[in-house]
mmCIF file of N, CA and C in Angstrom:
data_model
loop_
_atom_site.group_PDB
_atom_site.id
_atom_site.type_symbol
_atom_site.label_atom_id
_atom_site.label_comp_id
_atom_site.label_asym_id
_atom_site.label_seq_id
_atom_site.Cartn_x
_atom_site.Cartn_y
_atom_site.Cartn_z
ATOM 1 N N MET A 150 0.821 -1.201 0.000
ATOM 2 C CA MET A 150 0.000 0.000 0.000
ATOM 3 C C MET A 150 0.867 1.268 0.000
ATOM 4 N N LEU A 151 1.959 1.257 0.766
ATOM 5 C CA LEU A 151 2.846 2.415 0.803
ATOM 6 C C LEU A 151 3.433 2.681 -0.583
ATOM 7 N N ALA A 152 3.844 1.630 -1.287
ATOM 8 C CA ALA A 152 4.423 1.808 -2.623
ATOM 9 C C ALA A 152 3.408 2.419 -3.579
ATOM 10 N N ARG A 153 2.183 1.952 -3.538
ATOM 11 C CA ARG A 153 1.146 2.509 -4.422
ATOM 12 C C ARG A 153 0.867 3.967 -4.103
ATOM 13 N N ALA A 154 0.766 4.285 -2.821
ATOM 14 C CA ALA A 154 0.504 5.670 -2.417
ATOM 15 C C ALA A 154 1.671 6.567 -2.813
ATOM 16 N N ALA A 155 2.899 6.095 -2.620
ATOM 17 C CA ALA A 155 4.076 6.879 -2.982
ATOM 18 C C ALA A 155 4.133 7.111 -4.493
ATOM 19 N N ALA A 156 3.829 6.077 -5.263
ATOM 20 C CA ALA A 156 3.823 6.224 -6.720
ATOM 21 C C ALA A 156 2.757 7.220 -7.155
ATOM 22 N N LEU A 157 1.609 7.193 -6.524
ATOM 23 C CA LEU A 157 0.542 8.133 -6.860
ATOM 24 C C LEU A 157 0.962 9.568 -6.538
ATOM 25 N N VAL A 158 1.535 9.787 -5.369
ATOM 26 C CA VAL A 158 1.976 11.132 -4.993
ATOM 27 C C VAL A 158 3.086 11.602 -5.935
ATOM 28 N N GLY A 159 4.008 10.718 -6.300
ATOM 29 C CA GLY A 159 5.055 11.078 -7.242
ATOM 30 C C GLY A 159 4.492 11.426 -8.608
ATOM 31 N N PHE A 160 3.555 10.621 -9.085
ATOM 32 C CA PHE A 160 2.894 10.889 -10.369
ATOM 33 C C PHE A 160 2.217 12.253 -10.344
ATOM 34 N N LEU A 161 1.469 12.510 -9.278
ATOM 35 C CA LEU A 161 0.766 13.789 -9.171
ATOM 36 C C LEU A 161 1.731 14.970 -9.084
ATOM 37 N N ALA A 162 2.855 14.791 -8.409
ATOM 38 C CA ALA A 162 3.834 15.868 -8.304
ATOM 39 C C ALA A 162 4.381 16.228 -9.684
ATOM 40 N N VAL A 163 4.711 15.218 -10.478
ATOM 41 C CA VAL A 163 5.219 15.485 -11.825
ATOM 42 C C VAL A 163 4.129 16.116 -12.686
ATOM 43 N N ALA A 164 2.930 15.537 -12.642
ATOM 44 C CA ALA A 164 1.824 16.054 -13.460
ATOM 45 C C ALA A 164 1.461 17.482 -13.069
ATOM 46 N N LEU A 165 1.359 17.748 -11.776
ATOM 47 C CA LEU A 165 1.009 19.092 -11.333
ATOM 48 C C LEU A 165 2.140 20.085 -11.578
ATOM 49 N N GLY A 166 3.375 19.630 -11.462
ATOM 50 C CA GLY A 166 4.492 20.504 -11.786
ATOM 51 C C GLY A 166 4.449 20.934 -13.248
ATOM 52 N N ALA A 167 4.209 19.987 -14.132
ATOM 53 C CA ALA A 167 4.108 20.306 -15.559
ATOM 54 C C ALA A 167 2.888 21.172 -15.845
ATOM 55 N N PHE A 168 1.785 20.864 -15.190
ATOM 56 C CA PHE A 168 0.561 21.654 -15.373
ATOM 57 C C PHE A 168 0.807 23.106 -14.979
ATOM 58 N N GLY A 169 1.466 23.303 -13.853
ATOM 59 C CA GLY A 169 1.751 24.658 -13.397
ATOM 60 C C GLY A 169 2.690 25.401 -14.327
ATOM 61 N N ALA A 170 3.667 24.687 -14.883
ATOM 62 C CA ALA A 170 4.643 25.316 -15.766
ATOM 63 C C ALA A 170 4.062 25.660 -17.133
ATOM 64 N N HIS A 171 3.085 24.895 -17.576
ATOM 65 C CA HIS A 171 2.571 25.086 -18.933
ATOM 66 C C HIS A 171 1.140 25.623 -18.960
ATOM 67 N N ALA A 172 0.226 24.898 -18.387
ATOM 68 C CA ALA A 172 -1.191 25.276 -18.479
ATOM 69 C C ALA A 172 -1.523 26.518 -17.660
ATOM 70 N N LEU A 173 -0.799 26.735 -16.574
ATOM 71 C CA LEU A 173 -1.100 27.886 -15.725
ATOM 72 C C LEU A 173 -0.184 29.078 -15.993
ATOM 73 N N ASP A 174 0.694 28.941 -16.970
ATOM 74 C CA ASP A 174 1.587 30.046 -17.309
ATOM 75 C C ASP A 174 0.752 31.247 -17.738
ATOM 76 N N GLY A 175 0.978 32.370 -17.091
ATOM 77 C CA GLY A 175 0.203 33.568 -17.382
ATOM 78 C C GLY A 175 -1.054 33.692 -16.547
ATOM 79 N N THR A 176 -1.388 32.638 -15.801
ATOM 80 C CA THR A 176 -2.580 32.652 -14.962
ATOM 81 C C THR A 176 -2.226 32.926 -13.502
ATOM 82 N N LEU A 177 -1.139 32.316 -13.057
ATOM 83 C CA LEU A 177 -0.727 32.469 -11.656
ATOM 84 C C LEU A 177 0.047 33.764 -11.463
ATOM 85 N N THR A 178 -0.050 34.308 -10.270
ATOM 86 C CA THR A 178 0.771 35.453 -9.897
ATOM 87 C C THR A 178 2.206 34.976 -9.706
ATOM 88 N N VAL A 179 3.114 35.899 -9.531
ATOM 89 C CA VAL A 179 4.501 35.534 -9.245
ATOM 90 C C VAL A 179 4.549 34.709 -7.964
ATOM 91 N N GLN A 180 3.822 35.149 -6.929
ATOM 92 C CA GLN A 180 3.768 34.396 -5.668
ATOM 93 C C GLN A 180 3.152 33.019 -5.892
ATOM 94 N N GLY A 181 2.103 32.959 -6.724
ATOM 95 C CA GLY A 181 1.465 31.682 -7.041
ATOM 96 C C GLY A 181 2.427 30.709 -7.689
ATOM 97 N N HIS A 182 3.253 31.188 -8.617
ATOM 98 C CA HIS A 182 4.267 30.334 -9.251
ATOM 99 C C HIS A 182 5.278 29.844 -8.227
ATOM 100 N N GLU A 183 5.682 30.707 -7.316
ATOM 101 C CA GLU A 183 6.631 30.299 -6.276
ATOM 102 C C GLU A 183 6.039 29.208 -5.400
ATOM 103 N N TRP A 184 4.770 29.389 -4.991
ATOM 104 C CA TRP A 184 4.109 28.360 -4.184
ATOM 105 C C TRP A 184 4.017 27.053 -4.960
ATOM 106 N N TRP A 185 3.644 27.145 -6.224
ATOM 107 C CA TRP A 185 3.484 25.945 -7.057
ATOM 108 C C TRP A 185 4.806 25.192 -7.172
ATOM 109 N N ASN A 186 5.870 25.925 -7.458
ATOM 110 C CA ASN A 186 7.181 25.300 -7.606
ATOM 111 C C ASN A 186 7.670 24.701 -6.291
ATOM 112 N N THR A 187 7.439 25.406 -5.192
ATOM 113 C CA THR A 187 7.844 24.879 -3.886
ATOM 114 C C THR A 187 7.075 23.605 -3.565
ATOM 115 N N ALA A 188 5.788 23.589 -3.855
ATOM 116 C CA ALA A 188 4.975 22.395 -3.607
ATOM 117 C C ALA A 188 5.538 21.201 -4.359
ATOM 118 N N THR A 189 5.840 21.395 -5.629
ATOM 119 C CA THR A 189 6.365 20.307 -6.448
ATOM 120 C C THR A 189 7.758 19.890 -5.978
ATOM 121 N N MET A 190 8.591 20.877 -5.638
ATOM 122 C CA MET A 190 9.959 20.603 -5.216
ATOM 123 C C MET A 190 10.004 19.744 -3.937
ATOM 124 N N TYR A 191 9.022 19.919 -3.066
ATOM 125 C CA TYR A 191 8.997 19.136 -1.831
ATOM 126 C C TYR A 191 8.239 17.817 -1.990
ATOM 127 N N ALA A 192 7.192 17.799 -2.775
ATOM 128 C CA ALA A 192 6.387 16.583 -2.910
ATOM 129 C C ALA A 192 7.158 15.468 -3.610
ATOM 130 N N LEU A 193 7.836 15.800 -4.693
ATOM 131 C CA LEU A 193 8.476 14.757 -5.501
ATOM 132 C C LEU A 193 9.576 13.990 -4.767
ATOM 133 N N PRO A 194 10.541 14.636 -4.118
ATOM 134 C CA PRO A 194 11.568 13.827 -3.441
ATOM 135 C C PRO A 194 11.029 13.048 -2.249
ATOM 136 N N HIS A 195 10.000 13.564 -1.593
ATOM 137 C CA HIS A 195 9.429 12.812 -0.473
ATOM 138 C C HIS A 195 8.648 11.607 -0.969
ATOM 139 N N ALA A 196 8.007 11.732 -2.118
ATOM 140 C CA ALA A 196 7.337 10.573 -2.713
ATOM 141 C C ALA A 196 8.376 9.528 -3.109
ATOM 142 N N ALA A 197 9.492 9.971 -3.689
ATOM 143 C CA ALA A 197 10.553 9.039 -4.072
ATOM 144 C C ALA A 197 11.150 8.343 -2.853
ATOM 145 N N ALA A 198 11.356 9.094 -1.784
ATOM 146 C CA ALA A 198 11.894 8.495 -0.561
ATOM 147 C C ALA A 198 10.920 7.464 0.005
ATOM 148 N N ALA A 199 9.634 7.805 0.014
ATOM 149 C CA ALA A 199 8.633 6.862 0.521
ATOM 150 C C ALA A 199 8.571 5.610 -0.348
ATOM 151 N N LEU A 200 8.710 5.766 -1.658
ATOM 152 C CA LEU A 200 8.721 4.606 -2.550
ATOM 153 C C LEU A 200 9.945 3.734 -2.270
ATOM 154 N N ALA A 201 11.091 4.353 -2.071
ATOM 155 C CA ALA A 201 12.298 3.589 -1.748
ATOM 156 C C ALA A 201 12.121 2.817 -0.442
ATOM 157 N N ILE A 202 11.503 3.451 0.533
ATOM 158 C CA ILE A 202 11.241 2.770 1.811
ATOM 159 C C ILE A 202 10.321 1.580 1.584
ATOM 160 N N ALA A 203 9.261 1.796 0.816
ATOM 161 C CA ALA A 203 8.314 0.707 0.553
ATOM 162 C C ALA A 203 9.002 -0.458 -0.147
ATOM 163 N N LEU A 204 9.835 -0.163 -1.129
ATOM 164 C CA LEU A 204 10.502 -1.217 -1.898
ATOM 165 C C LEU A 204 11.623 -1.884 -1.117
ATOM 166 N N SER A 205 12.107 -1.229 -0.061
ATOM 167 C CA SER A 205 13.181 -1.807 0.757
ATOM 168 C C SER A 205 12.688 -2.942 1.636
ATOM 169 N N GLY A 206 11.376 -2.971 1.847
ATOM 170 C CA GLY A 206 10.820 -3.998 2.720
ATOM 171 C C GLY A 206 10.964 -3.691 4.199
ATOM 172 N N ARG A 207 11.470 -2.501 4.523
ATOM 173 C CA ARG A 207 11.624 -2.135 5.929
ATOM 174 C C ARG A 207 10.266 -2.006 6.588
ATOM 175 N N ALA A 208 10.225 -2.276 7.873
ATOM 176 C CA ALA A 208 8.987 -2.193 8.648
ATOM 177 C C ALA A 208 9.208 -1.242 9.815
ATOM 178 N N GLY A 209 8.249 -1.201 10.698
ATOM 179 C CA GLY A 209 8.382 -0.438 11.930
ATOM 180 C C GLY A 209 8.512 1.056 11.725
ATOM 181 N N LEU A 210 9.475 1.641 12.428
ATOM 182 C CA LEU A 210 9.652 3.090 12.417
ATOM 183 C C LEU A 210 10.013 3.620 11.035
ATOM 184 N N VAL A 211 10.815 2.877 10.299
ATOM 185 C CA VAL A 211 11.216 3.326 8.968
ATOM 186 C C VAL A 211 9.987 3.408 8.063
ATOM 187 N N ARG A 212 9.170 2.388 8.090
ATOM 188 C CA ARG A 212 7.954 2.393 7.263
ATOM 189 C C ARG A 212 7.011 3.510 7.714
ATOM 190 N N ALA A 213 6.883 3.702 9.017
ATOM 191 C CA ALA A 213 6.061 4.810 9.535
ATOM 192 C C ALA A 213 6.609 6.138 9.030
ATOM 193 N N GLY A 214 7.933 6.250 8.929
ATOM 194 C CA GLY A 214 8.540 7.452 8.379
ATOM 195 C C GLY A 214 8.130 7.688 6.936
ATOM 196 N N GLY A 215 8.046 6.628 6.162
ATOM 197 C CA GLY A 215 7.593 6.759 4.779
ATOM 198 C C GLY A 215 6.170 7.285 4.703
ATOM 199 N N TRP A 216 5.310 6.758 5.553
ATOM 200 C CA TRP A 216 3.926 7.255 5.586
ATOM 201 C C TRP A 216 3.871 8.716 6.024
ATOM 202 N N ALA A 217 4.696 9.076 7.005
ATOM 203 C CA ALA A 217 4.718 10.471 7.461
ATOM 204 C C ALA A 217 5.163 11.400 6.330
ATOM 205 N N MET A 218 6.114 10.952 5.519
ATOM 206 C CA MET A 218 6.554 11.757 4.383
ATOM 207 C C MET A 218 5.414 11.974 3.384
ATOM 208 N N LEU A 219 4.636 10.919 3.136
ATOM 209 C CA LEU A 219 3.518 11.061 2.198
ATOM 210 C C LEU A 219 2.432 11.975 2.750
ATOM 211 N N VAL A 220 2.132 11.836 4.023
ATOM 212 C CA VAL A 220 1.151 12.731 4.647
ATOM 213 C C VAL A 220 1.648 14.169 4.527
ATOM 214 N N GLY A 221 2.940 14.362 4.783
ATOM 215 C CA GLY A 221 3.516 15.691 4.652
ATOM 216 C C GLY A 221 3.404 16.228 3.241
ATOM 217 N N ALA A 222 3.659 15.380 2.253
ATOM 218 C CA ALA A 222 3.574 15.809 0.855
ATOM 219 C C ALA A 222 2.163 16.250 0.507
ATOM 220 N N VAL A 223 1.190 15.490 0.946
ATOM 221 C CA VAL A 223 -0.204 15.829 0.635
ATOM 222 C C VAL A 223 -0.599 17.145 1.301
ATOM 223 N N ILE A 224 -0.258 17.295 2.572
ATOM 224 C CA ILE A 224 -0.660 18.506 3.298
ATOM 225 C C ILE A 224 0.156 19.721 2.828
ATOM 226 N N PHE A 225 1.480 19.581 2.808
ATOM 227 C CA PHE A 225 2.338 20.706 2.453
ATOM 228 C C PHE A 225 2.080 21.150 1.011
ATOM 229 N N ALA A 226 2.226 20.227 0.081
ATOM 230 C CA ALA A 226 2.045 20.590 -1.328
ATOM 231 C C ALA A 226 0.594 20.946 -1.620
ATOM 232 N N GLY A 227 -0.321 20.195 -1.049
ATOM 233 C CA GLY A 227 -1.733 20.458 -1.308
ATOM 234 C C GLY A 227 -2.156 21.858 -0.917
ATOM 235 N N THR A 228 -1.708 22.310 0.243
ATOM 236 C CA THR A 228 -2.094 23.664 0.659
ATOM 237 C C THR A 228 -1.405 24.733 -0.193
ATOM 238 N N LEU A 229 -0.154 24.473 -0.593
ATOM 239 C CA LEU A 229 0.516 25.450 -1.463
ATOM 240 C C LEU A 229 -0.137 25.515 -2.839
ATOM 241 N N TYR A 230 -0.499 24.363 -3.394
ATOM 242 C CA TYR A 230 -1.213 24.370 -4.675
ATOM 243 C C TYR A 230 -2.529 25.137 -4.528
ATOM 244 N N ALA A 231 -3.233 24.889 -3.436
ATOM 245 C CA ALA A 231 -4.514 25.574 -3.209
ATOM 246 C C ALA A 231 -4.318 27.082 -3.086
ATOM 247 N N LEU A 232 -3.294 27.497 -2.346
ATOM 248 C CA LEU A 232 -3.019 28.930 -2.212
ATOM 249 C C LEU A 232 -2.701 29.554 -3.567
ATOM 250 N N ALA A 233 -1.926 28.850 -4.366
ATOM 251 C CA ALA A 233 -1.570 29.364 -5.692
ATOM 252 C C ALA A 233 -2.807 29.563 -6.563
ATOM 253 N N LEU A 234 -3.810 28.719 -6.345
ATOM 254 C CA LEU A 234 -5.042 28.800 -7.138
ATOM 255 C C LEU A 234 -6.076 29.735 -6.525
ATOM 256 N N GLY A 235 -5.701 30.407 -5.418
ATOM 257 C CA GLY A 235 -6.598 31.402 -4.855
ATOM 258 C C GLY A 235 -7.320 31.025 -3.584
ATOM 259 N N ALA A 236 -6.903 29.955 -2.936
ATOM 260 C CA ALA A 236 -7.520 29.591 -1.654
ATOM 261 C C ALA A 236 -7.315 30.733 -0.661
ATOM 262 N N PRO A 237 -8.194 30.838 0.336
ATOM 263 C CA PRO A 237 -8.025 31.901 1.332
ATOM 264 C C PRO A 237 -6.703 31.767 2.082
ATOM 265 N N GLY A 238 -6.170 32.898 2.513
ATOM 266 C CA GLY A 238 -4.876 32.936 3.176
ATOM 267 C C GLY A 238 -4.757 32.046 4.402
ATOM 268 N N TRP A 239 -5.885 31.790 5.092
ATOM 269 C CA TRP A 239 -5.811 30.956 6.289
ATOM 270 C C TRP A 239 -5.348 29.534 5.958
ATOM 271 N N ALA A 240 -5.492 29.119 4.710
ATOM 272 C CA ALA A 240 -5.036 27.771 4.321
ATOM 273 C C ALA A 240 -3.530 27.639 4.520
ATOM 274 N N GLY A 241 -2.825 28.772 4.437
ATOM 275 C CA GLY A 241 -1.384 28.744 4.664
ATOM 276 C C GLY A 241 -1.007 28.349 6.076
ATOM 277 N N ALA A 242 -1.924 28.503 7.009
ATOM 278 C CA ALA A 242 -1.652 28.105 8.389
ATOM 279 C C ALA A 242 -1.570 26.584 8.529
ATOM 280 N N ILE A 243 -2.098 25.865 7.553
ATOM 281 C CA ILE A 243 -2.076 24.398 7.581
ATOM 282 C C ILE A 243 -0.757 23.861 7.021
ATOM 283 N N THR A 244 -0.135 24.627 6.138
ATOM 284 C CA THR A 244 1.077 24.180 5.448
ATOM 285 C C THR A 244 2.168 23.694 6.404
ATOM 286 N N PRO A 245 2.455 24.383 7.512
ATOM 287 C CA PRO A 245 3.518 23.902 8.404
ATOM 288 C C PRO A 245 3.254 22.511 8.997
ATOM 289 N N ILE A 246 2.014 22.104 9.073
ATOM 290 C CA ILE A 246 1.723 20.744 9.547
ATOM 291 C C ILE A 246 2.358 19.728 8.602
ATOM 292 N N GLY A 247 2.290 20.027 7.308
ATOM 293 C CA GLY A 247 2.955 19.163 6.330
ATOM 294 C C GLY A 247 4.460 19.164 6.513
ATOM 295 N N GLY A 248 5.027 20.334 6.774
ATOM 296 C CA GLY A 248 6.466 20.417 7.019
ATOM 297 C C GLY A 248 6.884 19.631 8.246
ATOM 298 N N LEU A 249 6.085 19.715 9.289
ATOM 299 C CA LEU A 249 6.375 18.936 10.498
ATOM 300 C C LEU A 249 6.280 17.436 10.220
ATOM 301 N N SER A 250 5.352 17.063 9.361
ATOM 302 C CA SER A 250 5.225 15.656 8.991
ATOM 303 C C SER A 250 6.451 15.180 8.206
ATOM 304 N N PHE A 251 6.992 16.048 7.335
ATOM 305 C CA PHE A 251 8.244 15.711 6.650
ATOM 306 C C PHE A 251 9.348 15.456 7.671
ATOM 307 N N LEU A 252 9.482 16.386 8.623
ATOM 308 C CA LEU A 252 10.522 16.251 9.647
ATOM 309 C C LEU A 252 10.328 14.979 10.467
ATOM 310 N N ALA A 253 9.082 14.706 10.827
ATOM 311 C CA ALA A 253 8.798 13.484 11.587
ATOM 312 C C ALA A 253 9.171 12.251 10.771
ATOM 313 N N GLY A 254 8.879 12.293 9.479
ATOM 314 C CA GLY A 254 9.218 11.160 8.616
ATOM 315 C C GLY A 254 10.710 10.886 8.592
ATOM 316 N N TRP A 255 11.498 11.931 8.418
ATOM 317 C CA TRP A 255 12.948 11.747 8.406
ATOM 318 C C TRP A 255 13.457 11.288 9.771
ATOM 319 N N ALA A 256 12.903 11.859 10.835
ATOM 320 C CA ALA A 256 13.321 11.454 12.183
ATOM 321 C C ALA A 256 12.977 9.987 12.446
ATOM 322 N N LEU A 257 11.780 9.579 12.044
ATOM 323 C CA LEU A 257 11.394 8.178 12.229
ATOM 324 C C LEU A 257 12.306 7.239 11.442
ATOM 325 N N CYS A 258 12.641 7.630 10.221
ATOM 326 C CA CYS A 258 13.550 6.806 9.416
ATOM 327 C C CYS A 258 14.914 6.692 10.080
ATOM 328 N N GLY A 259 15.418 7.813 10.549
ATOM 329 C CA GLY A 259 16.714 7.789 11.218
ATOM 330 C C GLY A 259 16.704 6.968 12.487
ATOM 331 N N TRP A 260 15.661 7.148 13.269
ATOM 332 C CA TRP A 260 15.540 6.399 14.516
ATOM 333 C C TRP A 260 15.402 4.906 14.231
ATOM 334 N N GLY A 261 14.548 4.580 13.262
ATOM 335 C CA GLY A 261 14.363 3.183 12.905
ATOM 336 C C GLY A 261 15.646 2.554 12.358
ATOM 337 N N ALA A 262 16.401 3.312 11.600
ATOM 338 C CA ALA A 262 17.660 2.793 11.045
ATOM 339 C C ALA A 262 18.685 2.534 12.139
ATOM 340 N N THR A 263 18.719 3.382 13.158
ATOM 341 C CA THR A 263 19.686 3.178 14.238
ATOM 342 C C THR A 263 19.292 2.001 15.109
ATOM 343 N N ARG A 264 18.012 1.687 15.104
ATOM 344 C CA ARG A 264 17.534 0.533 15.890
ATOM 345 C C ARG A 264 17.666 -0.752 15.098
ATOM 346 N N SER A 265 18.003 -0.638 13.811
ATOM 347 C CA SER A 265 18.163 -1.797 12.922
ATOM 348 C C SER A 265 16.958 -2.727 12.952
ATOM 349 N N GLU A 266 15.780 -2.112 12.856
ATOM 350 C CA GLU A 266 14.586 -2.959 12.851
ATOM 351 C C GLU A 266 14.141 -3.247 11.428
ATOM 352 N N GLY A 267 13.306 -4.252 11.288
ATOM 353 C CA GLY A 267 12.635 -4.596 10.055
ATOM 354 C C GLY A 267 13.514 -4.860 8.907
#
């Protein structure tokens, strides 16, 4: 399940990145383009990391870290994409939750790796 979810998030990151660069060119504000690019820049490597974790067969904390990275990608990138498309400014208050989830994911992976589990 983690591999499928990671592949989906990675696919969406590439598709939305291209959509923002081409279909939304001239539509987004300068700030909107920055948000869009930041969303894609963070979503794609975290999806790749989660896919690598899934394919590694690791369990426990490392696998939980992969899920945390995906949750972070959805929340962080999702809110930035929404802001770029005109969502109300309060949506930006949700974005740091995604960032914290990224940090938790990396911390869980590191902790799990030092424990040599799974």
